[in-house]
Amino acid sequence: MPFAPSSMHVESPAFTPNGAIPTRHSAEGDDVSPALSWKDAPEGTKGFAVICHDPDAPLVKDGSYGYVHWLLYNLPADVTSLEESTTVGSAGLNDGGAVGYGGPMPPQGHGPHQYYFWVLALDTLTELPEGLTQPELLNELEPHILGMSRLVGTYRRD
C-alpha cells in the first residue's frame, strides 16, 4: 500500500488508539465491525475506502504479509462515520474467504496482534464491484489516494 500521510484523524467508540478491541468485534464474539469515524480529510476528497489489516499474522499471500480482515469501498465523501456492523459501501474479500468483515482471531498463544483500521481519502468516488481482493482494490485505488490515516487496536487470545 502506498504511503500518503495526511491530517485525517480516525477513531472508534469501541476502543482507544492502541487499546484492546472488544471481544464483540472479534471472531470469538459477535464478529461485527466496530463503529468508526474520521475527520479532516484532505481537500478534494470525493470518496473513501477502509481496510483492516493484521500485519502480525503469520501469513504470506500473493507477495504480501499479514491478514486482511476487512475491505470496504465505494464510500462517498459525505460518509465520515460508519455504524457498528455497517452495511454502507461495498465489501471486498477478506483473507478468510468471505465478503465483508471478519474480526480478529489470532492463533491461540500467539500474543497480542495489532489491527490497523486504515481510512483512505480518494480524489474520486469509486464504483467498484463487490468482492475485490486487497491487491485488486489497491490496484484500483492507488492512483486516487490523496491521504490516509489509521486507528490501531489490539486483540489477544490466550
PDB file of C-alpha atoms in Angstrom:
ATOM      1  CA  MET A   1       0.000   0.000   0.000  1.00  0.00           C
ATOM      2  CA  PRO A   2       1.381   3.441  -0.816  1.00  0.00           C
ATOM      3  CA  PHE A   3       2.062   5.852   1.987  1.00  0.00           C
ATOM      4  CA  ALA A   4       0.109   9.122   1.755  1.00  0.00           C
ATOM      5  CA  PRO A   5       0.121  10.763   5.185  1.00  0.00           C
ATOM      6  CA  SER A   6      -2.490  13.376   5.957  1.00  0.00           C
ATOM      7  CA  SER A   7      -4.004  15.257   8.858  1.00  0.00           C
ATOM      8  CA  MET A   8      -7.022  12.934   8.919  1.00  0.00           C
ATOM      9  CA  HIS A   9      -7.927  11.541  12.315  1.00  0.00           C
ATOM     10  CA  VAL A  10      -9.646   8.158  12.756  1.00  0.00           C
ATOM     11  CA  GLU A  11     -11.361   6.999  15.954  1.00  0.00           C
ATOM     12  CA  SER A  12     -13.824   4.462  17.299  1.00  0.00           C
ATOM     13  CA  PRO A  13     -16.130   4.472  20.318  1.00  0.00           C
ATOM     14  CA  ALA A  14     -15.310   0.752  20.684  1.00  0.00           C
ATOM     15  CA  PHE A  15     -11.604   1.116  21.573  1.00  0.00           C
ATOM     16  CA  THR A  16      -8.906   3.717  22.157  1.00  0.00           C
ATOM     17  CA  PRO A  17      -5.790   4.055  19.996  1.00  0.00           C
ATOM     18  CA  ASN A  18      -3.574   1.021  20.693  1.00  0.00           C
ATOM     19  CA  GLY A  19      -6.263  -0.270  23.061  1.00  0.00           C
ATOM     20  CA  ALA A  20      -7.894  -3.673  23.178  1.00  0.00           C
ATOM     21  CA  ILE A  21     -10.616  -4.383  20.633  1.00  0.00           C
ATOM     22  CA  PRO A  22     -13.676  -5.740  22.473  1.00  0.00           C
ATOM     23  CA  THR A  23     -14.469  -9.436  22.003  1.00  0.00           C
ATOM     24  CA  ARG A  24     -17.792  -8.382  20.431  1.00  0.00           C
ATOM     25  CA  HIS A  25     -15.822  -7.274  17.333  1.00  0.00           C
ATOM     26  CA  SER A  26     -13.774 -10.492  17.135  1.00  0.00           C
ATOM     27  CA  ALA A  27     -14.450 -13.858  15.530  1.00  0.00           C
ATOM     28  CA  GLU A  28     -14.733 -15.210  19.096  1.00  0.00           C
ATOM     29  CA  GLY A  29     -17.621 -12.812  19.750  1.00  0.00           C
ATOM     30  CA  ASP A  30     -20.361 -11.401  17.533  1.00  0.00           C
ATOM     31  CA  ASP A  31     -17.905 -10.751  14.666  1.00  0.00           C
ATOM     32  CA  VAL A  32     -19.366  -7.310  13.897  1.00  0.00           C
ATOM     33  CA  SER A  33     -17.322  -4.420  12.572  1.00  0.00           C
ATOM     34  CA  PRO A  34     -16.678  -1.622  15.049  1.00  0.00           C
ATOM     35  CA  ALA A  35     -18.090   1.857  14.550  1.00  0.00           C
ATOM     36  CA  LEU A  36     -15.504   4.220  13.047  1.00  0.00           C
ATOM     37  CA  SER A  37     -15.391   7.932  12.327  1.00  0.00           C
ATOM     38  CA  TRP A  38     -12.866  10.239  10.724  1.00  0.00           C
ATOM     39  CA  LYS A  39     -12.344  13.948  10.181  1.00  0.00           C
ATOM     40  CA  ASP A  40     -10.028  16.435   8.471  1.00  0.00           C
ATOM     41  CA  ALA A  41      -9.896  14.660   5.113  1.00  0.00           C
ATOM     42  CA  PRO A  42      -7.650  16.292   2.508  1.00  0.00           C
ATOM     43  CA  GLU A  43      -9.136  18.982   0.272  1.00  0.00           C
ATOM     44  CA  GLY A  44     -10.584  17.476  -2.895  1.00  0.00           C
ATOM     45  CA  THR A  45     -11.701  14.227  -1.251  1.00  0.00           C
ATOM     46  CA  LYS A  46     -14.565  12.657  -3.193  1.00  0.00           C
ATOM     47  CA  GLY A  47     -14.612   9.188  -1.670  1.00  0.00           C
ATOM     48  CA  PHE A  48     -13.213   6.875   0.975  1.00  0.00           C
ATOM     49  CA  ALA A  49     -12.181   3.273   1.470  1.00  0.00           C
ATOM     50  CA  VAL A  50     -11.468   1.342   4.678  1.00  0.00           C
ATOM     51  CA  ILE A  51      -9.012  -1.518   5.097  1.00  0.00           C
ATOM     52  CA  CYS A  52      -8.472  -3.546   8.279  1.00  0.00           C
ATOM     53  CA  HIS A  53      -5.207  -5.459   8.259  1.00  0.00           C
ATOM     54  CA  ASP A  54      -3.301  -7.526  10.839  1.00  0.00           C
ATOM     55  CA  PRO A  55       0.410  -7.257   9.993  1.00  0.00           C
ATOM     56  CA  ASP A  56       1.281  -9.629  12.853  1.00  0.00           C
ATOM     57  CA  ALA A  57      -0.476 -12.617  11.303  1.00  0.00           C
ATOM     58  CA  PRO A  58       1.944 -15.313  10.130  1.00  0.00           C
ATOM     59  CA  LEU A  59       0.516 -15.420   6.605  1.00  0.00           C
ATOM     60  CA  VAL A  60       2.278 -14.653   3.348  1.00  0.00           C
ATOM     61  CA  LYS A  61      -0.048 -14.491   0.371  1.00  0.00           C
ATOM     62  CA  ASP A  62       0.351 -13.003  -3.106  1.00  0.00           C
ATOM     63  CA  GLY A  63       3.680 -11.433  -2.140  1.00  0.00           C
ATOM     64  CA  SER A  64       2.151  -9.650   0.843  1.00  0.00           C
ATOM     65  CA  TYR A  65       2.130 -10.414   4.533  1.00  0.00           C
ATOM     66  CA  GLY A  66      -0.395 -10.377   7.338  1.00  0.00           C
ATOM     67  CA  TYR A  67      -4.123 -10.946   7.190  1.00  0.00           C
ATOM     68  CA  VAL A  68      -6.819  -8.770   5.611  1.00  0.00           C
ATOM     69  CA  HIS A  69      -9.894  -8.627   7.848  1.00  0.00           C
ATOM     70  CA  TRP A  70     -11.988  -6.057   6.012  1.00  0.00           C
ATOM     71  CA  LEU A  71     -12.145  -4.158   2.747  1.00  0.00           C
ATOM     72  CA  LEU A  72     -14.862  -1.520   2.408  1.00  0.00           C
ATOM     73  CA  TYR A  73     -15.055   0.887  -0.513  1.00  0.00           C
ATOM     74  CA  ASN A  74     -17.370   2.972  -2.723  1.00  0.00           C
ATOM     75  CA  LEU A  75     -17.917   5.321   0.230  1.00  0.00           C
ATOM     76  CA  PRO A  76     -18.861   8.873  -0.866  1.00  0.00           C
ATOM     77  CA  ALA A  77     -17.143  11.923   0.643  1.00  0.00           C
ATOM     78  CA  ASP A  78     -20.141  12.777   2.823  1.00  0.00           C
ATOM     79  CA  VAL A  79     -19.715   9.485   4.718  1.00  0.00           C
ATOM     80  CA  THR A  80     -17.337  10.267   7.578  1.00  0.00           C
ATOM     81  CA  SER A  81     -18.543   7.628  10.008  1.00  0.00           C
ATOM     82  CA  LEU A  82     -19.661   4.017   9.978  1.00  0.00           C
ATOM     83  CA  GLU A  83     -22.064   2.462  12.436  1.00  0.00           C
ATOM     84  CA  GLU A  84     -21.231  -0.840  14.074  1.00  0.00           C
ATOM     85  CA  SER A  85     -21.914  -3.697  11.639  1.00  0.00           C
ATOM     86  CA  THR A  86     -22.291  -1.185   8.817  1.00  0.00           C
ATOM     87  CA  THR A  87     -23.970  -2.030   5.533  1.00  0.00           C
ATOM     88  CA  VAL A  88     -22.768   1.156   3.812  1.00  0.00           C
ATOM     89  CA  GLY A  89     -20.492   0.842   0.784  1.00  0.00           C
ATOM     90  CA  SER A  90     -19.249  -2.263  -0.988  1.00  0.00           C
ATOM     91  CA  ALA A  91     -17.302  -5.022   0.755  1.00  0.00           C
ATOM     92  CA  GLY A  92     -14.286  -6.869  -0.533  1.00  0.00           C
ATOM     93  CA  LEU A  93     -12.999 -10.382   0.053  1.00  0.00           C
ATOM     94  CA  ASN A  94     -11.176 -10.877   3.358  1.00  0.00           C
ATOM     95  CA  ASP A  95      -8.417 -13.451   3.826  1.00  0.00           C
ATOM     96  CA  GLY A  96     -10.918 -15.809   5.447  1.00  0.00           C
ATOM     97  CA  GLY A  97     -12.524 -16.140   2.007  1.00  0.00           C
ATOM     98  CA  ALA A  98     -15.705 -14.224   2.889  1.00  0.00           C
ATOM     99  CA  VAL A  99     -17.039 -10.932   1.607  1.00  0.00           C
ATOM    100  CA  GLY A 100     -17.241  -8.394   4.436  1.00  0.00           C
ATOM    101  CA  TYR A 101     -15.799  -8.010   7.891  1.00  0.00           C
ATOM    102  CA  GLY A 102     -14.034 -10.888   9.626  1.00  0.00           C
ATOM    103  CA  GLY A 103     -12.973  -9.971  13.154  1.00  0.00           C
ATOM    104  CA  PRO A 104      -9.720 -10.623  14.979  1.00  0.00           C
ATOM    105  CA  MET A 105      -8.804 -14.167  15.966  1.00  0.00           C
ATOM    106  CA  PRO A 106      -5.041 -14.583  16.160  1.00  0.00           C
ATOM    107  CA  PRO A 107      -3.626 -18.039  16.784  1.00  0.00           C
ATOM    108  CA  GLN A 108      -4.040 -19.115  20.399  1.00  0.00           C
ATOM    109  CA  GLY A 109      -0.989 -18.279  22.496  1.00  0.00           C
ATOM    110  CA  HIS A 110       0.436 -16.086  19.716  1.00  0.00           C
ATOM    111  CA  GLY A 111       0.341 -12.963  21.887  1.00  0.00           C
ATOM    112  CA  PRO A 112      -1.349  -9.683  21.059  1.00  0.00           C
ATOM    113  CA  HIS A 113      -1.810  -8.732  17.421  1.00  0.00           C
ATOM    114  CA  GLN A 114      -2.223  -5.208  16.086  1.00  0.00           C
ATOM    115  CA  TYR A 115      -5.164  -4.408  13.822  1.00  0.00           C
ATOM    116  CA  TYR A 116      -4.769  -1.396  11.552  1.00  0.00           C
ATOM    117  CA  PHE A 117      -8.034   0.257  10.502  1.00  0.00           C
ATOM    118  CA  TRP A 118      -6.881   2.400   7.556  1.00  0.00           C
ATOM    119  CA  VAL A 119      -9.109   5.092   6.067  1.00  0.00           C
ATOM    120  CA  LEU A 120      -8.062   6.162   2.574  1.00  0.00           C
ATOM    121  CA  ALA A 121      -9.215   9.518   1.177  1.00  0.00           C
ATOM    122  CA  LEU A 122      -9.679   9.385  -2.594  1.00  0.00           C
ATOM    123  CA  ASP A 123      -9.867  12.011  -5.330  1.00  0.00           C
ATOM    124  CA  THR A 124     -12.793  10.159  -6.907  1.00  0.00           C
ATOM    125  CA  LEU A 125     -15.936   8.337  -5.881  1.00  0.00           C
ATOM    126  CA  THR A 126     -15.371   4.722  -6.879  1.00  0.00           C
ATOM    127  CA  GLU A 127     -17.960   2.368  -8.319  1.00  0.00           C
ATOM    128  CA  LEU A 128     -16.056  -0.877  -7.967  1.00  0.00           C
ATOM    129  CA  PRO A 129     -17.685  -4.316  -7.857  1.00  0.00           C
ATOM    130  CA  GLU A 130     -18.181  -6.097  -4.560  1.00  0.00           C
ATOM    131  CA  GLY A 131     -15.783  -8.906  -3.662  1.00  0.00           C
ATOM    132  CA  LEU A 132     -12.422  -7.449  -4.713  1.00  0.00           C
ATOM    133  CA  THR A 133      -9.269  -8.788  -3.052  1.00  0.00           C
ATOM    134  CA  GLN A 134      -6.823  -6.395  -1.411  1.00  0.00           C
ATOM    135  CA  PRO A 135      -4.380  -6.442  -4.374  1.00  0.00           C
ATOM    136  CA  GLU A 136      -7.263  -5.809  -6.797  1.00  0.00           C
ATOM    137  CA  LEU A 137      -8.618  -2.983  -4.653  1.00  0.00           C
ATOM    138  CA  LEU A 138      -5.243  -1.308  -4.159  1.00  0.00           C
ATOM    139  CA  ASN A 139      -4.529  -1.543  -7.880  1.00  0.00           C
ATOM    140  CA  GLU A 140      -7.707   0.482  -8.484  1.00  0.00           C
ATOM    141  CA  LEU A 141      -7.245   2.914  -5.590  1.00  0.00           C
ATOM    142  CA  GLU A 142      -3.528   3.736  -5.592  1.00  0.00           C
ATOM    143  CA  PRO A 143      -3.675   6.401  -8.331  1.00  0.00           C
ATOM    144  CA  HIS A 144      -6.501   8.143  -6.436  1.00  0.00           C
ATOM    145  CA  ILE A 145      -5.215   8.246  -2.833  1.00  0.00           C
ATOM    146  CA  LEU A 146      -4.996  11.815  -1.511  1.00  0.00           C
ATOM    147  CA  GLY A 147      -4.294  10.896   2.083  1.00  0.00           C
ATOM    148  CA  MET A 148      -4.647   8.203   4.672  1.00  0.00           C
ATOM    149  CA  SER A 149      -4.768   7.678   8.390  1.00  0.00           C
ATOM    150  CA  ARG A 150      -5.253   4.744  10.719  1.00  0.00           C
ATOM    151  CA  LEU A 151      -6.533   3.632  14.060  1.00  0.00           C
ATOM    152  CA  VAL A 152      -4.680   0.705  15.621  1.00  0.00           C
ATOM    153  CA  GLY A 153      -6.318  -1.673  18.074  1.00  0.00           C
ATOM    154  CA  THR A 154      -5.050  -4.884  19.644  1.00  0.00           C
ATOM    155  CA  TYR A 155      -6.519  -8.314  20.246  1.00  0.00           C
ATOM    156  CA  ARG A 156      -5.135 -11.354  22.030  1.00  0.00           C
ATOM    157  CA  ARG A 157      -6.258 -14.957  22.517  1.00  0.00           C
ATOM    158  CA  ASP A 158      -4.662 -16.776  25.412  1.00  0.00           C
TER     159      ASP A 158
END
